PDB file of C-alpha atoms in Angstrom:
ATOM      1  CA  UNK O 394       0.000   0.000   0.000  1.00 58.00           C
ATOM      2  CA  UNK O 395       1.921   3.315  -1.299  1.00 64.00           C
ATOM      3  CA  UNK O 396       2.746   5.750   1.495  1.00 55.00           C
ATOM      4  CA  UNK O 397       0.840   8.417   0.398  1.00 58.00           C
ATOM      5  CA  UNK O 398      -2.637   6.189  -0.296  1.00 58.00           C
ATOM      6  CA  UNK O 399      -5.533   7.661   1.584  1.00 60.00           C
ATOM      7  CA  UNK O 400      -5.521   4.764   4.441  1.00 62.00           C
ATOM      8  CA  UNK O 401      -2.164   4.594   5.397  1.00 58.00           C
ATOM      9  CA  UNK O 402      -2.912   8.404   5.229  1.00 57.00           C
ATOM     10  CA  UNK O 403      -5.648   7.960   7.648  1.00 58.00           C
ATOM     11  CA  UNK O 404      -3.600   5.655   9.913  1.00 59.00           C
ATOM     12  CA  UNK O 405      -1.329   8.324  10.562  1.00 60.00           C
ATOM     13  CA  UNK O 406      -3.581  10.342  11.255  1.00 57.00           C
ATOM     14  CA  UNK O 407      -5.030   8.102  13.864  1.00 56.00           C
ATOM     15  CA  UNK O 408      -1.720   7.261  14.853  1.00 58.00           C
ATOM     16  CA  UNK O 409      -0.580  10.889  15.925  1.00 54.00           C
ATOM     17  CA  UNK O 410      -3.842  11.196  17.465  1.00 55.00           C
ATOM     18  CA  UNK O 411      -3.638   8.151  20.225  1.00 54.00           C
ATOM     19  CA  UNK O 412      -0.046   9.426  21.383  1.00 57.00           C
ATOM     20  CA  UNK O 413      -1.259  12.659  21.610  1.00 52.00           C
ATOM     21  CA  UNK O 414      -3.927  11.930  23.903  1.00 53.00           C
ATOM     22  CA  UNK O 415      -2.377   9.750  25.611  1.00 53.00           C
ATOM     23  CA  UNK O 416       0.364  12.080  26.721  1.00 54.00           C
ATOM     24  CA  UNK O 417      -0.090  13.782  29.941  1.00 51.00           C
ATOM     25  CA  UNK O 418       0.576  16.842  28.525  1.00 56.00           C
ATOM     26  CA  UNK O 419      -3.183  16.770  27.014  1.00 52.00           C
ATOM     27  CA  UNK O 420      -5.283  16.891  29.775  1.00 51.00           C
ATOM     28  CA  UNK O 421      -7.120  17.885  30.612  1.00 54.00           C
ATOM     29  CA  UNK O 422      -6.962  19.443  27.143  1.00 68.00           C
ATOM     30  CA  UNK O 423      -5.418  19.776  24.514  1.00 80.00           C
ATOM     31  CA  UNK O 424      -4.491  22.804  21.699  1.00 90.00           C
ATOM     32  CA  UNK O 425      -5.292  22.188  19.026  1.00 94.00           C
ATOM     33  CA  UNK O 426      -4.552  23.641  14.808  1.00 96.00           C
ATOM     34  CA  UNK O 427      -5.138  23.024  11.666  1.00 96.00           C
ATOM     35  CA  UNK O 428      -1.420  22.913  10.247  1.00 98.00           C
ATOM     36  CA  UNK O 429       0.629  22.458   7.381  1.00 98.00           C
ATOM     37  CA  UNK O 430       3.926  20.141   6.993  1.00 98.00           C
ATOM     38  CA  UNK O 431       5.307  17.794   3.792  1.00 96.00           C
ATOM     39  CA  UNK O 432       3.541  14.395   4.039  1.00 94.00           C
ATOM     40  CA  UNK O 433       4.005  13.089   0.676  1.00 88.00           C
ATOM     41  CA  UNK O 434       6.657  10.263   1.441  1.00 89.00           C
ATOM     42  CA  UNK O 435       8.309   9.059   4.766  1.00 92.00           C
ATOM     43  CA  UNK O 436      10.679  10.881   5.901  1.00 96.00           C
ATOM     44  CA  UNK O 437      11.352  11.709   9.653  1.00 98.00           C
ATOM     45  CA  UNK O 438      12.441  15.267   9.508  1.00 98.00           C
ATOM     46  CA  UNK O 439       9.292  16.338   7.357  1.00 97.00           C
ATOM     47  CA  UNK O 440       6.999  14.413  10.136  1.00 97.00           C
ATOM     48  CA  UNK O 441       8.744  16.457  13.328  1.00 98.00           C
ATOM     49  CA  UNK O 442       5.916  18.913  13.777  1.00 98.00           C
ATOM     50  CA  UNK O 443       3.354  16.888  15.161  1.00 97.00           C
ATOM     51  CA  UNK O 444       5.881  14.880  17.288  1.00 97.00           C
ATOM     52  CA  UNK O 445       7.955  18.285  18.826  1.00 98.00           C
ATOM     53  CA  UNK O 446       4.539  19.520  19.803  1.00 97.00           C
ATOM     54  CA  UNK O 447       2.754  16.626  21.117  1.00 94.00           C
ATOM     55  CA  UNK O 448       4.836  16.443  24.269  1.00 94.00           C
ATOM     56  CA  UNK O 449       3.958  20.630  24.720  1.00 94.00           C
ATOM     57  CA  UNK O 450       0.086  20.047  24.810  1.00 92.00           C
ATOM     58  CA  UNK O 451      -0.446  21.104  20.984  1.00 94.00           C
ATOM     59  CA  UNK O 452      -2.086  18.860  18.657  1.00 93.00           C
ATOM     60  CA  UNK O 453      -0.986  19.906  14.793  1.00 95.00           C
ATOM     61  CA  UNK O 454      -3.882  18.354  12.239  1.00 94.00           C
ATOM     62  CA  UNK O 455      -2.549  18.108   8.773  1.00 95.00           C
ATOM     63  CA  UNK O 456      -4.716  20.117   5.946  1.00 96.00           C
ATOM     64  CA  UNK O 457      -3.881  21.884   3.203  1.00 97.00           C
ATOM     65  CA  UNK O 458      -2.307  24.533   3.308  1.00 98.00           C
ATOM     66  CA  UNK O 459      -4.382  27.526   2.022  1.00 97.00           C
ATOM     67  CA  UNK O 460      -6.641  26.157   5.348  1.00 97.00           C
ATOM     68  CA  UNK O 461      -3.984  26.012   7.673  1.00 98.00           C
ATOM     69  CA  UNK O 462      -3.323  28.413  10.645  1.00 98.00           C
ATOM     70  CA  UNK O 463       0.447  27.375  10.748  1.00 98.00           C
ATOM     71  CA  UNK O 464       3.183  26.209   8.600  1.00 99.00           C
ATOM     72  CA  UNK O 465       5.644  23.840  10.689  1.00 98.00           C
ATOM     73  CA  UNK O 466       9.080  22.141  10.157  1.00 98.00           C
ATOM     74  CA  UNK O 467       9.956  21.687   6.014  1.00 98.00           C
ATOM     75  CA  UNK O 468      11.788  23.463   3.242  1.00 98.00           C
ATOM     76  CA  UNK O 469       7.885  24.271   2.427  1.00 98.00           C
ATOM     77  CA  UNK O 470       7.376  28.461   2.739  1.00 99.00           C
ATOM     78  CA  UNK O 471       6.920  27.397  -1.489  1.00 98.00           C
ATOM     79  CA  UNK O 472       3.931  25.656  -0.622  1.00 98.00           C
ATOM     80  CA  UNK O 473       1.805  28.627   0.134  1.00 98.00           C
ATOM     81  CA  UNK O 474      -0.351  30.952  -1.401  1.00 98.00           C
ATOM     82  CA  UNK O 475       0.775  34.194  -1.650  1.00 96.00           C
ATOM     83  CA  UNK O 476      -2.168  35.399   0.368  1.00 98.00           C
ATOM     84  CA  UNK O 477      -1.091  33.334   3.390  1.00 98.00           C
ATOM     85  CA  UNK O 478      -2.517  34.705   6.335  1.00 98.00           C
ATOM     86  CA  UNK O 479      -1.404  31.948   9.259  1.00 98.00           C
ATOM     87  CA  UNK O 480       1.714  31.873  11.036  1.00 99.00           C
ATOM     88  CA  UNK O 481       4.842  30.379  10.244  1.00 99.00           C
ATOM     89  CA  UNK O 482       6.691  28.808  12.840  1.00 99.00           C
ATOM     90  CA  UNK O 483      10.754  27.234  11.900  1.00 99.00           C
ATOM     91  CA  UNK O 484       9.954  27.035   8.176  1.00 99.00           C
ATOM     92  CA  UNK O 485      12.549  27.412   5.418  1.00 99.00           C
ATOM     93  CA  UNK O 486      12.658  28.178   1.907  1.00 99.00           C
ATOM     94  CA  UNK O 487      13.545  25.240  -0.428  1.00 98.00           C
ATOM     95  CA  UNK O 488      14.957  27.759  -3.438  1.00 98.00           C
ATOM     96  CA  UNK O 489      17.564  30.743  -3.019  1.00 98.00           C
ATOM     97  CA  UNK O 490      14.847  33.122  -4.123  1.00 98.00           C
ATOM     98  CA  UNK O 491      12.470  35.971  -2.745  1.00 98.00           C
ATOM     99  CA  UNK O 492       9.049  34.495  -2.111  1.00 98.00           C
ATOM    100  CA  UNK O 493       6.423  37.302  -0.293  1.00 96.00           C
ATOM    101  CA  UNK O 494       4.357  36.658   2.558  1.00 98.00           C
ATOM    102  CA  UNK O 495       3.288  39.754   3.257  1.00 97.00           C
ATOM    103  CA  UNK O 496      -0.097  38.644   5.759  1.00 98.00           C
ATOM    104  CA  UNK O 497       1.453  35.720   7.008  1.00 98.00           C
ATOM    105  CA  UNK O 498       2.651  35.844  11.241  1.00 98.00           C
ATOM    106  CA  UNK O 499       5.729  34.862  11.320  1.00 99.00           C
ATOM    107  CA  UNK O 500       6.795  33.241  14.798  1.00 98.00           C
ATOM    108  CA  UNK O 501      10.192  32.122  13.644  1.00 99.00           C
ATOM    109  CA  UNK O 502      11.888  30.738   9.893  1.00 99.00           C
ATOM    110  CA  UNK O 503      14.876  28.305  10.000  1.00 99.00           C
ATOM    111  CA  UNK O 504      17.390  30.594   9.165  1.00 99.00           C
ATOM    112  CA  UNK O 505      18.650  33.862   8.365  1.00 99.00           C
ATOM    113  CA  UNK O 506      18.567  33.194   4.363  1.00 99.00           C
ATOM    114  CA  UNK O 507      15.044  32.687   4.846  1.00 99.00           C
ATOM    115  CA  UNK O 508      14.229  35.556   7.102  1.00 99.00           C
ATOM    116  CA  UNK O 509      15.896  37.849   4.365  1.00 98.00           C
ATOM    117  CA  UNK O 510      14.519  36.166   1.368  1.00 98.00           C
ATOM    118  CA  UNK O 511      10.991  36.605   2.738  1.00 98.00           C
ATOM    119  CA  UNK O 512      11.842  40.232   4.221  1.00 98.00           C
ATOM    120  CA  UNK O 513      10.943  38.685   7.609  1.00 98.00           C
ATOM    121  CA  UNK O 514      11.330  41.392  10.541  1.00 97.00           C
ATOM    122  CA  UNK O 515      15.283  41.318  11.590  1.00 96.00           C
ATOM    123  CA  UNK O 516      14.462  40.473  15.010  1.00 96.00           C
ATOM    124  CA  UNK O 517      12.462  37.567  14.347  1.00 98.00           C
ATOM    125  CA  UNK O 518      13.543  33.803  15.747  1.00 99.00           C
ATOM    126  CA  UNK O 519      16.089  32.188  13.946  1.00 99.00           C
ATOM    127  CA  UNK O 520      16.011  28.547  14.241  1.00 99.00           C
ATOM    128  CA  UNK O 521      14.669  24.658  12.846  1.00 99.00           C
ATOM    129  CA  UNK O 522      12.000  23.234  15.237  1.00 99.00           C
ATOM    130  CA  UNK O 523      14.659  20.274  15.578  1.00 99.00           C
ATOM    131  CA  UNK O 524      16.848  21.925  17.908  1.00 99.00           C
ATOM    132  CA  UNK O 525      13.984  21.217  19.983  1.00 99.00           C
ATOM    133  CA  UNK O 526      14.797  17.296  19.738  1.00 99.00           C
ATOM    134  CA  UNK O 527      16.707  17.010  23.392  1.00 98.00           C
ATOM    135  CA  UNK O 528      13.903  18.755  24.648  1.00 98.00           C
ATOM    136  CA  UNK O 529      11.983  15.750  24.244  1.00 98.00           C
ATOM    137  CA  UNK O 530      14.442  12.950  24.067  1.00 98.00           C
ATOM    138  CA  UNK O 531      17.008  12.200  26.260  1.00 95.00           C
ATOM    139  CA  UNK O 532      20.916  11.665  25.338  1.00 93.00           C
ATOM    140  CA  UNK O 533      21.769   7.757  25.766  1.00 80.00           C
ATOM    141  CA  UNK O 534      24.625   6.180  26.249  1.00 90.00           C
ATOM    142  CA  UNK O 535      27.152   6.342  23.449  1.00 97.00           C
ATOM    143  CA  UNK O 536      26.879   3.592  21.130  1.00 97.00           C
ATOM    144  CA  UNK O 537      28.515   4.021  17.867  1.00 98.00           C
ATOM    145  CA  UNK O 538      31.539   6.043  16.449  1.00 98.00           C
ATOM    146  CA  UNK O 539      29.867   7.202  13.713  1.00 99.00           C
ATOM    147  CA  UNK O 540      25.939   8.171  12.581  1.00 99.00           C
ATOM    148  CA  UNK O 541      25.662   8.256   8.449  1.00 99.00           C
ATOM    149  CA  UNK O 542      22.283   9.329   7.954  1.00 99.00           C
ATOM    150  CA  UNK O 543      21.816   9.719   3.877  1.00 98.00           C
ATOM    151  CA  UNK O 544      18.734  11.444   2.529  1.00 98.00           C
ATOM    152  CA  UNK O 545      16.418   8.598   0.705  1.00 96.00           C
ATOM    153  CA  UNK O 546      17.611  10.174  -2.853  1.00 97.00           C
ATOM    154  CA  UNK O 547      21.123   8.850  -1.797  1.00 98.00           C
ATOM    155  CA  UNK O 548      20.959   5.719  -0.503  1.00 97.00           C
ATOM    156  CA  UNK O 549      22.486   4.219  -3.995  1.00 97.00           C
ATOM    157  CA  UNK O 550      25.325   6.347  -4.131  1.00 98.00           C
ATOM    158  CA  UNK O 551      28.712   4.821  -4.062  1.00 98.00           C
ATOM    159  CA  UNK O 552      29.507   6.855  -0.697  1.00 98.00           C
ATOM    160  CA  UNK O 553      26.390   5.381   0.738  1.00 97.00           C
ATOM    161  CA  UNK O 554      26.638   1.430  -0.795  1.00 97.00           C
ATOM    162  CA  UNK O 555      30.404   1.813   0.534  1.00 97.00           C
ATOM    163  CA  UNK O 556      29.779   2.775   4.114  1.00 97.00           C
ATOM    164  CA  UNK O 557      26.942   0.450   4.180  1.00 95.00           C
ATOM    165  CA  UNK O 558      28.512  -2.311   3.578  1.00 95.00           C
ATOM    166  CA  UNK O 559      31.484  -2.415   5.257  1.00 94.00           C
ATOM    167  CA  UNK O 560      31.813  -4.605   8.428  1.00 89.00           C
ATOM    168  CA  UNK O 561      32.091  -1.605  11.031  1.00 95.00           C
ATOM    169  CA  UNK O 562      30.425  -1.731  14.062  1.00 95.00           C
ATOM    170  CA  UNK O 563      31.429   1.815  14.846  1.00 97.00           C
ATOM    171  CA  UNK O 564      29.373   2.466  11.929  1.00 98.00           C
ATOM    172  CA  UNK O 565      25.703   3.056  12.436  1.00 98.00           C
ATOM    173  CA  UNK O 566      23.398   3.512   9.278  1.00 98.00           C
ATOM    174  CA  UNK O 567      20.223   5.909  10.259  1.00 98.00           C
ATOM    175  CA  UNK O 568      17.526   4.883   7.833  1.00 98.00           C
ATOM    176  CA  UNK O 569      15.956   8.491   7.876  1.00 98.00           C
ATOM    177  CA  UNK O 570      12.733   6.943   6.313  1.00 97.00           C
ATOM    178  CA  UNK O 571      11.558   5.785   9.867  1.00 98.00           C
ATOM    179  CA  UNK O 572       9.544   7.595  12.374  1.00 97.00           C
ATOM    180  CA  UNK O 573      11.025  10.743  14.577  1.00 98.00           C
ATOM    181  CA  UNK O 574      11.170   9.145  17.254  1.00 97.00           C
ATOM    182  CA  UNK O 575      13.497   6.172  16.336  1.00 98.00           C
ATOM    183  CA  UNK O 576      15.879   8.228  14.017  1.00 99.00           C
ATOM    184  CA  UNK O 577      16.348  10.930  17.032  1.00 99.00           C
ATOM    185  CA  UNK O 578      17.032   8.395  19.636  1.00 98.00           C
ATOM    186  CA  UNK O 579      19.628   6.906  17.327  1.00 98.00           C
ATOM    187  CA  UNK O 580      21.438   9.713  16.709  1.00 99.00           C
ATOM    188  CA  UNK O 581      21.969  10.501  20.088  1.00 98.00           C
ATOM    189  CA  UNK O 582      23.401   7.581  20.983  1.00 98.00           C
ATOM    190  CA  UNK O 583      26.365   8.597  18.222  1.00 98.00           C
ATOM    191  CA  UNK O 584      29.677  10.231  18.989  1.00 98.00           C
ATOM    192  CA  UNK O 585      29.903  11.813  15.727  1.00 99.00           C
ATOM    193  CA  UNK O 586      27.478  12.315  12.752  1.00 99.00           C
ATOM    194  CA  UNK O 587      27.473  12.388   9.225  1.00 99.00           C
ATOM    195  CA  UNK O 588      24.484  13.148   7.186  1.00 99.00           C
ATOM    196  CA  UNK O 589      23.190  14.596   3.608  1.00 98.00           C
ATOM    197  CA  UNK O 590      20.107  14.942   5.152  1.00 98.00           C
ATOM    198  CA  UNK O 591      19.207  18.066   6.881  1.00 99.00           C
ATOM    199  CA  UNK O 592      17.533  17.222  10.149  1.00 99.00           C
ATOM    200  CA  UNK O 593      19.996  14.324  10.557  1.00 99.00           C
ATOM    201  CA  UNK O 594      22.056  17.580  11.124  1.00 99.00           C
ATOM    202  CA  UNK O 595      19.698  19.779  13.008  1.00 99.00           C
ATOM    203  CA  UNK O 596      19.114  16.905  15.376  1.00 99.00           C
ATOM    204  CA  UNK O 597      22.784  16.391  16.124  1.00 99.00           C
ATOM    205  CA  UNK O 598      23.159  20.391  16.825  1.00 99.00           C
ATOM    206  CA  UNK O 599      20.171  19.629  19.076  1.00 99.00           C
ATOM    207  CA  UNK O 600      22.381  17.207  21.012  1.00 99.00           C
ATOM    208  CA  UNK O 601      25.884  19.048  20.555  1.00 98.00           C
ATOM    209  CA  UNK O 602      27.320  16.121  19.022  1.00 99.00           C
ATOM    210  CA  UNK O 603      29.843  16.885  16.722  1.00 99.00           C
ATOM    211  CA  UNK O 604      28.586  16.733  13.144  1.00 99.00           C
ATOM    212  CA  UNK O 605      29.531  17.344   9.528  1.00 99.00           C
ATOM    213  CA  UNK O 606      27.142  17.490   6.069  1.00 99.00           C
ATOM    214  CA  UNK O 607      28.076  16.503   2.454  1.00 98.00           C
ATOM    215  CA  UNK O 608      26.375  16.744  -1.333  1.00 95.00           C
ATOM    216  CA  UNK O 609      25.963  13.870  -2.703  1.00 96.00           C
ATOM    217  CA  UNK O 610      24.352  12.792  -6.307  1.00 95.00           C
ATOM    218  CA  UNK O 611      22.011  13.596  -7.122  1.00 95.00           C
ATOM    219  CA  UNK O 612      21.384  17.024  -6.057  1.00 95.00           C
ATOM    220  CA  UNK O 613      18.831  17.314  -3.724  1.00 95.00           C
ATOM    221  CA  UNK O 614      16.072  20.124  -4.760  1.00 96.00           C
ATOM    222  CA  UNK O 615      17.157  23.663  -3.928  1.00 95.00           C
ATOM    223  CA  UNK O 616      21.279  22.321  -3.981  1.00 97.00           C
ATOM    224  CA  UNK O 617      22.746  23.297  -0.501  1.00 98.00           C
ATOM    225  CA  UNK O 618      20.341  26.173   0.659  1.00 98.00           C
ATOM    226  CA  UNK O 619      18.379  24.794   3.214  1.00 98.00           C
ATOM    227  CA  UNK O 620      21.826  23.820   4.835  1.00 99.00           C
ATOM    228  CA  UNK O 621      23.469  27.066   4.823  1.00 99.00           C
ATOM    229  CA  UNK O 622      20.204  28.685   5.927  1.00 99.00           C
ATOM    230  CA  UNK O 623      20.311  25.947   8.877  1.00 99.00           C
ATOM    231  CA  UNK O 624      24.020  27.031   9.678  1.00 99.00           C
ATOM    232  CA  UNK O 625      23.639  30.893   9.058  1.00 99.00           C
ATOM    233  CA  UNK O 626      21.643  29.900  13.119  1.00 99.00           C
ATOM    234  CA  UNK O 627      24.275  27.297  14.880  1.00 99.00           C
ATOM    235  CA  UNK O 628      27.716  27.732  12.996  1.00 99.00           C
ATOM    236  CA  UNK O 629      27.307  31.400  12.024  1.00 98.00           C
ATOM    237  CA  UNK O 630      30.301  32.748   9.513  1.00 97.00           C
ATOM    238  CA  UNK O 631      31.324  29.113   9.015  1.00 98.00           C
ATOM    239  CA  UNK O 632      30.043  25.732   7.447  1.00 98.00           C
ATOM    240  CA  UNK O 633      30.529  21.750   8.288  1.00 99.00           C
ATOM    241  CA  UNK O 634      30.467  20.765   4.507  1.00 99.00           C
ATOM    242  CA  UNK O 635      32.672  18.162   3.784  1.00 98.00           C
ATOM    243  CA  UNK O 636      34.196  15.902   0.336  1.00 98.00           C
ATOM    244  CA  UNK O 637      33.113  12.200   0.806  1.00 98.00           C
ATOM    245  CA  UNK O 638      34.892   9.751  -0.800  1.00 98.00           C
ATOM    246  CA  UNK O 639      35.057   5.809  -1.160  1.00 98.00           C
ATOM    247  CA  UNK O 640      37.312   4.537   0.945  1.00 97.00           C
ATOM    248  CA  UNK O 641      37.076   7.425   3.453  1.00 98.00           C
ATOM    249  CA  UNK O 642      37.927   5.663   7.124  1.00 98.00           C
ATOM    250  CA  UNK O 643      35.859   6.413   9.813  1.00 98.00           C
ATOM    251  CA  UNK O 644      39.082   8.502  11.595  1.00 98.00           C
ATOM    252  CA  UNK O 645      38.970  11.006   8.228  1.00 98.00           C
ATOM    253  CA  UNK O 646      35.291  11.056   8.673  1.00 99.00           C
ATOM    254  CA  UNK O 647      34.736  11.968  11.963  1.00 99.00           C
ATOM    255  CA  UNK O 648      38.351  14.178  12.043  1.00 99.00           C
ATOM    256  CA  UNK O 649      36.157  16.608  10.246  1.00 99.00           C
ATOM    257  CA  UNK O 650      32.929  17.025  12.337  1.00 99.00           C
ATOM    258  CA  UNK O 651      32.981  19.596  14.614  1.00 99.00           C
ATOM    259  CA  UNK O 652      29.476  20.402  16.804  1.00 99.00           C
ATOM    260  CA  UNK O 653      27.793  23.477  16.441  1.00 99.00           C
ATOM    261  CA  UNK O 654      28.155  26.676  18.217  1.00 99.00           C
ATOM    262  CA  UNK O 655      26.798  25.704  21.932  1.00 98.00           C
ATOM    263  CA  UNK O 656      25.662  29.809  22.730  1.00 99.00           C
ATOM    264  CA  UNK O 657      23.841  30.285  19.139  1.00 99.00           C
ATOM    265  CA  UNK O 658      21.925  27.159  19.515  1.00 99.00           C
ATOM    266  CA  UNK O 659      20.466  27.584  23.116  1.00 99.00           C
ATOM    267  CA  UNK O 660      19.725  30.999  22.000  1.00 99.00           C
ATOM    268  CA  UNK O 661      17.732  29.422  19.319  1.00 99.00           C
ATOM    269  CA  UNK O 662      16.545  27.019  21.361  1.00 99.00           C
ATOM    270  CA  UNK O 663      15.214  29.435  24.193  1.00 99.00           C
ATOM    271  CA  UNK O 664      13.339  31.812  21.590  1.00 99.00           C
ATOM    272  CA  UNK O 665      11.773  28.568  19.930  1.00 99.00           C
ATOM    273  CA  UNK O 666      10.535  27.716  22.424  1.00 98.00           C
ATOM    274  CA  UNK O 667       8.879  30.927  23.391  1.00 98.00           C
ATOM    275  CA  UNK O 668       7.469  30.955  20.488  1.00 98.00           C
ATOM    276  CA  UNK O 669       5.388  27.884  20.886  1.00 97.00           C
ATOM    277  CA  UNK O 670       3.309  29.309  23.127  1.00 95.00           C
ATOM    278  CA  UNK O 671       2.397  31.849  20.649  1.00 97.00           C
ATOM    279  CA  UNK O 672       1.087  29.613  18.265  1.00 97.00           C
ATOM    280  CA  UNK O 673      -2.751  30.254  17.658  1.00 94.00           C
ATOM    281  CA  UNK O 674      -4.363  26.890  18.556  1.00 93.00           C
ATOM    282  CA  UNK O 675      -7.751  26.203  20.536  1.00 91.00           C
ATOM    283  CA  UNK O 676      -8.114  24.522  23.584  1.00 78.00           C
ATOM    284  CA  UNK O 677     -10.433  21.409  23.402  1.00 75.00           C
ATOM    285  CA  UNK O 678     -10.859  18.740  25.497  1.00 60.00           C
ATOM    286  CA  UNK O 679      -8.870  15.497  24.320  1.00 55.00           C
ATOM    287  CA  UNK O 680     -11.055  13.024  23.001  1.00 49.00           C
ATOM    288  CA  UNK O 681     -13.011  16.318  21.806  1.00 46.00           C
ATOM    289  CA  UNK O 682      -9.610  16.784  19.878  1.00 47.00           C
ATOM    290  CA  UNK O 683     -10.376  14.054  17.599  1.00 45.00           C
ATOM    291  CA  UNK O 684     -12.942  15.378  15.596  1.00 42.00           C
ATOM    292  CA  UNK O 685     -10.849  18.663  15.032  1.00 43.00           C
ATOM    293  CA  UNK O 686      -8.202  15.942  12.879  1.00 45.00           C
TER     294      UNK O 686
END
C-alpha cells in the first residue's frame, strides 16, 4: 500500500492522534490547529511537527495549506499561497529566491537566508523546530563512532553502498525513512554524525554532538540552501560541509565534524521555544480533539 494512499494516510492520522492523547501533557486538554507540513513520502524530519509539539500540549492536524493556521518544520514556505494569512513557525525556503508573505505571522523561519529572502522582521527567531529534539528525548549512552544518515535520494550512491557495507560496528546507518522518534534516539546515541540529510544535522546540533554534512548525487532540490540557511543559526560565519569519498575511514570522517556553536543554539533554542506558546491553537478537550483531525 503506497505511502501516500488515503488509508495509510488515515492511519497516521489516527496514529498521531492516540499518542497525543495519551500524553499527559493533554489533559485535561489539549491545543489544538489546523497545520501544514510535507507528508508526501516518509521521511522523519518532514513528520517532526506533530511529534515536537505533542509532548507541549499542541495537537498539529494536517490540511492543506491555504486552510492552515500554521506552517511547521519543512523546506515548504513554497507551498503557500501568496495570500497566506497563518503563522509560520521554523519554516525554510527550499529555493535561493524571494518568495512574499506579506499577511502571514511569522513566529520564527529556519534561518537567516530565509528571514531575508521573505523580508521577515530582523528580530524575528532564527532557528529549525529540531533543535527542539533534546527537549523531548534524552541523550543515551554512546553507542557508535559514527551516525551516516543519507537522505532517501542517496541511498544508492557509491559513498552510501560503501559505508553500508562495510563490516564496522562503529558504523551506524540511520535509515531516515523511519519515524522521529526512532531516528532521534539513534542519533543521540552517536559520537559523531554524518548526514546529507538536513535534520539528521539539526538533530545532532540539538544534542551538541559533533557533526559534519556533504552533497551527494544527485542534487537534492534547492542544492545546498536549506543547509546554509540551517548554519547561518548554529555555525554562524562558518560551514561543516565536507568531500566524501570511497574509501574514506571512519578517523577522516569523523576528524572533520565539529558540533555546532553551543551559545547560538540555546539561543535558538530558548526563543523557539517561546514561540510555541504563541502559536494560535484552541483549547479542546482530548477526546473532543479528535474530531478537530
Amino acid at each position: 500500500m503506497p505511502y501516500e494512499s488515503r488509508t495509510r494516510r488515515r492511519l497516521r492520522v489516527a496514529g498521531r492522534y492516540a499518542r497525543s492523547v495519551a500524553h499527559p501533557r493533554s489533559y485535561p486538554t489539549v491545543g489544538v490547529i489546523p497545520a501544514y507540513w510535507w507528508d508526501g513520502h516518509p521521511n522523519f524530519g518532514d513528520a517532526l511537527t506533530p511529534w515536537l509539539l505533542r509532548p507541549r500540549g499542541v495537537l498539529p492536524f494536517l490540511t492543506a495549506p491555504s486552510q492552515s493556521h500554521m506552517v511547521g518544520v519543512g523546506s515548504i514556505l513554497e507551498h503557500l499561497p501568496d495570500d497566506y494569512e497563518g503563522t509560520i513557525w521554523g519554516t525554510g525556503l527550499m529555493y535561493d529566491a524571494a518568495f512574499s508573505l506579506p499577511k502571514a505571522r511569522v513566529l520564527a523561519v529556519r534561518g537567516a537566508l530565509t528571514r531575508d529572502r521573505i523580508d521577515a522582521p530582523a528580530d524575528v527567531t532564527l532557528g529549525d523546530p529540531g533543535l527542539l529534539a533534546a527537549d523531548v528525548v534524552r541523550r543515551r549512552d554512546v553507542r557508535y563512532e559514527l551516525g551516516f544518515l543519507p537522505h532517501s535520494n542517496h541511498f544508492p550512491s557509491p559513498q552510501t553502498r560503501d559505508l553500508r557495507s562495510r563490516e564496522d560496528s562503529r558504523i551506524h546507518f540511520i535509515d531516515v525513512r523511519r519515524s522521529p522518534d526512532f531516528v532521534v534516539r539513534e542519533i543521540s546515541r552517536c559520537r559523531h554524525v554524518l548526514s546529507t540529510s538536513l535534520h539528521g544535522l539539526v538533530v545532532a546540533d540539538s544534542f551538541g554532538i559533533p557533526a559534519a554534512w556533504a552533497s551527494l548525487e544527485p542534487e537534492l532540490m534547492g542544492s545546498t540552501y536549506k543547509f546554509h540557511d540551517h548554519e547561518s543559526v548554529v555555525t554562524p560565519g562558518w560551514s561543516r560541509q565536507i568531500e566524501v569519498a570511497v574509501g574514506d575511514s571512519v578517523e577522516s570522517i569523523t576528524g572533520r565534524t565539529r558540533p555546532a556553536d553551543r551559545d547560538s543554539v540555546r539561543a535558538s533554542v530558548e526563543g523557539l521555544r517561546a514561540s510555541v506558546t504563541q502559536l494560535p491553537v484552541t483549547r479542546a478537550f482530548a477526546p473532543v480533539a479528535w474530531w478537530h483531525r
